[in-house]
Amino acid sequence: MNLFDLRREYENRPLHRRDLAPDPLVQFERWFLEAREHVALDPNAMCLSTVGSDGRPSARMVLLKSYDANGFVFFTNLESRKAREIEGNPHVCLLFFWAPLSRQVVIEGRAERVSTAEAMAYFLTRPRGSQIGAWVSEQSRPISSRAVLEAKWEELKRKFGEGQIPLPSFWGGYRVRPVRYEFWQGRENRLHDRFEYVADGAGGWRIERLQP
């Protein structure tokens, strides 16, 4: 299979310095609202990259569930590989890729646990099946077969009955507090527009254009 020809020319949608908001969160929200209109599936999907104690990186897709001036929040099993790696090294990277818009946003920052109250507030909004699923999975651990997983799900479904499903002690969320953003707009001839925002240490942001 020849992959050399798997390419497309990006749209000629320029991104100028004058178009950027001074606050990267405002700029993110502008792009995210556009993504919600043009990206059919999971515009809130983001690649989360972490680094283990052995120095090896790992990555996986997670879903952004809230964002504000304090950071970007996702939820997970607190005993998963990603959580274990965050506990050892809280410096992480988030990547949003919105292909229909030829856009990427990279966010680098430090991850910290959200409060139990915040995790509970989100947990209660999840579909009941997903709540049970949080109890079933020992995320990232080996399992002999899918049948074991499904049998455990049925067992817990019977156990919880019609009552409220409690928040598992091993389930919660992380908030990534950004120190750097990058906004990438695909352009023709691979001469993409890239701008980074870097925290200046005084509560503001320094903006620079990067070469593609």
CSV table of C-alpha atoms in Angstrom, one decimal:
chain,number,residue,atom,x,y,z
A,1,MET,CA,0.0,0.0,0.0
A,2,ASN,CA,1.4,3.4,-1.1
A,3,LEU,CA,0.6,6.0,1.5
A,4,PHE,CA,2.4,8.8,-0.3
A,5,ASP,CA,-0.7,9.9,-2.2
A,6,LEU,CA,-2.9,10.1,0.9
A,7,ARG,CA,-2.9,13.9,1.2
A,8,ARG,CA,-5.2,16.8,0.8
A,9,GLU,CA,-4.6,20.5,0.3
A,10,TYR,CA,-5.8,22.5,3.3
A,11,GLU,CA,-8.3,25.3,2.7
A,12,ASN,CA,-7.0,28.9,2.3
A,13,ARG,CA,-8.3,30.1,5.7
A,14,PRO,CA,-5.7,32.5,7.0
A,15,LEU,CA,-5.1,33.2,10.7
A,16,HIS,CA,-3.7,36.6,11.3
A,17,ARG,CA,-2.2,38.0,14.5
A,18,ARG,CA,-4.8,40.7,14.5
A,19,ASP,CA,-7.6,38.1,14.6
A,20,LEU,CA,-6.4,36.6,17.9
A,21,ALA,CA,-8.0,37.3,21.2
A,22,PRO,CA,-5.5,38.5,23.9
A,23,ASP,CA,-6.7,35.8,26.2
A,24,PRO,CA,-6.1,32.2,24.8
A,25,LEU,CA,-9.2,30.9,26.6
A,26,VAL,CA,-11.4,33.4,24.6
A,27,GLN,CA,-9.6,32.3,21.4
A,28,PHE,CA,-10.2,28.6,22.3
A,29,GLU,CA,-13.9,29.2,22.9
A,30,ARG,CA,-14.2,30.9,19.5
A,31,TRP,CA,-12.8,27.9,17.8
A,32,PHE,CA,-14.6,25.4,20.0
A,33,LEU,CA,-18.0,26.9,19.2
A,34,GLU,CA,-17.1,26.7,15.5
A,35,ALA,CA,-16.1,23.1,15.9
A,36,ARG,CA,-19.4,22.3,17.5
A,37,GLU,CA,-21.1,23.5,14.4
A,38,HIS,CA,-18.9,21.8,11.9
A,39,VAL,CA,-17.5,18.6,13.5
A,40,ALA,CA,-20.2,16.0,13.4
A,41,LEU,CA,-18.7,13.6,16.0
A,42,ASP,CA,-17.2,14.4,19.4
A,43,PRO,CA,-15.8,18.0,18.9
A,44,ASN,CA,-14.8,17.8,22.6
A,45,ALA,CA,-12.5,14.8,22.0
A,46,MET,CA,-8.9,15.5,22.9
A,47,CYS,CA,-5.7,13.5,22.9
A,48,LEU,CA,-4.2,13.4,26.4
A,49,SER,CA,-0.5,12.7,26.6
A,50,THR,CA,1.2,11.7,29.8
A,51,VAL,CA,4.7,10.5,30.7
A,52,GLY,CA,5.4,7.5,32.9
A,53,SER,CA,8.1,7.1,35.6
A,54,ASP,CA,10.3,5.3,32.9
A,55,GLY,CA,10.2,8.4,30.8
A,56,ARG,CA,8.0,6.9,28.1
A,57,PRO,CA,5.1,8.9,26.8
A,58,SER,CA,1.6,7.5,26.3
A,59,ALA,CA,-1.5,9.0,24.7
A,60,ARG,CA,-5.2,8.3,24.5
A,61,MET,CA,-8.5,10.1,23.6
A,62,VAL,CA,-10.6,11.5,26.4
A,63,LEU,CA,-13.6,13.9,26.4
A,64,LEU,CA,-13.5,17.5,27.6
A,65,LYS,CA,-16.4,17.9,30.0
A,66,SER,CA,-15.9,21.5,31.1
A,67,TYR,CA,-13.5,24.4,30.8
A,68,ASP,CA,-13.1,27.9,32.3
A,69,ALA,CA,-10.4,30.2,33.5
A,70,ASN,CA,-9.2,27.5,35.9
A,71,GLY,CA,-8.6,24.9,33.3
A,72,PHE,CA,-9.8,22.0,31.2
A,73,VAL,CA,-11.6,19.1,32.9
A,74,PHE,CA,-11.9,15.4,32.0
A,75,PHE,CA,-13.0,12.4,34.1
A,76,THR,CA,-11.5,8.9,34.5
A,77,ASN,CA,-10.7,5.9,36.6
A,78,LEU,CA,-8.2,7.2,39.2
A,79,GLU,CA,-6.3,3.8,39.1
A,80,SER,CA,-5.9,3.9,35.3
A,81,ARG,CA,-2.6,4.2,33.6
A,82,LYS,CA,-3.2,7.8,32.7
A,83,ALA,CA,-4.0,8.6,36.4
A,84,ARG,CA,-1.0,6.7,37.7
A,85,GLU,CA,1.2,8.6,35.3
A,86,ILE,CA,-0.3,12.0,36.2
A,87,GLU,CA,0.2,11.3,39.9
A,88,GLY,CA,3.9,10.7,39.1
A,89,ASN,CA,4.3,13.5,36.6
A,90,PRO,CA,1.5,16.1,36.5
A,91,HIS,CA,2.8,17.8,33.3
A,92,VAL,CA,0.5,16.8,30.4
A,93,CYS,CA,-0.5,17.8,26.9
A,94,LEU,CA,-3.9,18.1,25.3
A,95,LEU,CA,-4.5,18.1,21.6
A,96,PHE,CA,-7.7,18.9,19.8
A,97,PHE,CA,-7.9,18.1,16.0
A,98,TRP,CA,-10.8,19.4,14.0
A,99,ALA,CA,-10.3,18.0,10.5
A,100,PRO,CA,-13.3,19.7,8.8
A,101,LEU,CA,-11.9,23.1,9.9
A,102,SER,CA,-8.2,22.1,9.3
A,103,ARG,CA,-7.5,23.2,12.9
A,104,GLN,CA,-5.5,22.0,15.9
A,105,VAL,CA,-5.2,23.4,19.4
A,106,VAL,CA,-2.4,22.2,21.7
A,107,ILE,CA,-2.6,22.9,25.4
A,108,GLU,CA,0.3,22.2,27.8
A,109,GLY,CA,-0.2,22.4,31.5
A,110,ARG,CA,-0.3,20.8,34.9
A,111,ALA,CA,-3.0,18.3,35.8
A,112,GLU,CA,-4.6,18.3,39.3
A,113,ARG,CA,-7.5,16.3,40.8
A,114,VAL,CA,-10.9,17.9,40.9
A,115,SER,CA,-12.9,17.8,44.1
A,116,THR,CA,-15.1,14.9,45.0
A,117,ALA,CA,-18.1,17.2,44.9
A,118,GLU,CA,-17.2,18.2,41.3
A,119,ALA,CA,-16.7,14.6,40.3
A,120,MET,CA,-20.1,13.7,41.9
A,121,ALA,CA,-21.9,16.5,40.1
A,122,TYR,CA,-20.7,15.2,36.8
A,123,PHE,CA,-21.2,11.5,37.7
A,124,LEU,CA,-24.9,12.1,38.3
A,125,THR,CA,-25.3,13.4,34.8
A,126,ARG,CA,-24.0,10.2,33.2
A,127,PRO,CA,-26.3,7.6,31.7
A,128,ARG,CA,-27.1,4.9,34.2
A,129,GLY,CA,-25.2,2.3,32.1
A,130,SER,CA,-22.1,4.4,32.1
A,131,GLN,CA,-22.4,4.9,35.9
A,132,ILE,CA,-22.4,1.1,36.3
A,133,GLY,CA,-19.6,0.8,33.8
A,134,ALA,CA,-17.4,3.0,36.0
A,135,TRP,CA,-17.8,0.4,38.8
A,136,VAL,CA,-17.2,-2.6,36.5
A,137,SER,CA,-13.9,-1.7,34.9
A,138,GLU,CA,-10.5,-1.9,36.6
A,139,GLN,CA,-9.2,0.4,33.9
A,140,SER,CA,-6.0,-0.6,32.2
A,141,ARG,CA,-5.7,-3.9,34.0
A,142,PRO,CA,-5.6,-7.2,32.1
A,143,ILE,CA,-8.8,-9.3,31.8
A,144,SER,CA,-9.3,-12.9,30.5
A,145,SER,CA,-12.3,-12.2,28.3
A,146,ARG,CA,-15.1,-9.7,27.5
A,147,ALA,CA,-17.5,-12.2,29.0
A,148,VAL,CA,-16.1,-11.6,32.5
A,149,LEU,CA,-16.6,-7.8,32.0
A,150,GLU,CA,-20.2,-8.3,30.9
A,151,ALA,CA,-21.0,-10.7,33.7
A,152,LYS,CA,-19.7,-8.2,36.2
A,153,TRP,CA,-21.8,-5.5,34.6
A,154,GLU,CA,-25.0,-7.6,35.0
A,155,GLU,CA,-24.1,-8.5,38.5
A,156,LEU,CA,-23.7,-4.8,39.5
A,157,LYS,CA,-26.9,-3.9,37.6
A,158,ARG,CA,-28.8,-6.3,39.8
A,159,LYS,CA,-27.0,-5.1,42.9
A,160,PHE,CA,-27.8,-1.4,42.4
A,161,GLY,CA,-31.4,-2.2,41.3
A,162,GLU,CA,-33.3,1.0,40.8
A,163,GLY,CA,-31.6,3.1,43.5
A,164,GLN,CA,-29.0,5.8,43.0
A,165,ILE,CA,-25.6,4.5,42.0
A,166,PRO,CA,-22.9,5.9,44.3
A,167,LEU,CA,-19.7,7.5,43.1
A,168,PRO,CA,-16.9,5.0,43.1
A,169,SER,CA,-14.0,5.9,45.4
A,170,PHE,CA,-11.6,5.2,42.5
A,171,TRP,CA,-13.3,7.5,40.0
A,172,GLY,CA,-12.9,11.2,39.5
A,173,GLY,CA,-11.5,13.9,37.3
A,174,TYR,CA,-8.5,16.1,36.5
A,175,ARG,CA,-8.2,19.7,35.7
A,176,VAL,CA,-5.4,20.8,33.4
A,177,ARG,CA,-4.2,24.3,34.2
A,178,PRO,CA,-2.6,25.7,31.0
A,179,VAL,CA,0.8,27.3,30.7
A,180,ARG,CA,1.0,27.2,26.9
A,181,TYR,CA,-1.5,27.1,24.0
A,182,GLU,CA,-0.9,26.7,20.3
A,183,PHE,CA,-3.4,27.4,17.7
A,184,TRP,CA,-2.7,25.8,14.3
A,185,GLN,CA,-4.6,26.6,11.1
A,186,GLY,CA,-3.9,24.5,8.0
A,187,ARG,CA,-2.9,26.5,4.9
A,188,GLU,CA,-2.1,25.8,1.3
A,189,ASN,CA,1.4,24.4,0.4
A,190,ARG,CA,1.8,23.3,4.0
A,191,LEU,CA,2.6,26.9,5.0
A,192,HIS,CA,0.4,26.7,8.0
A,193,ASP,CA,-0.4,29.5,10.4
A,194,ARG,CA,0.7,28.8,14.0
A,195,PHE,CA,0.5,31.0,17.0
A,196,GLU,CA,1.5,30.2,20.6
A,197,TYR,CA,0.5,31.8,23.8
A,198,VAL,CA,2.9,31.4,26.7
A,199,ALA,CA,2.2,32.5,30.3
A,200,ASP,CA,4.4,35.4,31.1
A,201,GLY,CA,4.4,34.8,34.8
A,202,ALA,CA,2.5,38.1,35.6
A,203,GLY,CA,-1.0,36.9,34.8
A,204,GLY,CA,-0.8,37.7,31.1
A,205,TRP,CA,0.2,35.9,27.9
A,206,ARG,CA,2.9,36.4,25.3
A,207,ILE,CA,1.8,35.7,21.7
A,208,GLU,CA,4.2,34.7,19.0
A,209,ARG,CA,3.9,33.4,15.4
A,210,LEU,CA,5.7,30.1,14.8
A,211,GLN,CA,7.1,28.7,11.6
A,212,PRO,CA,5.1,25.8,10.1
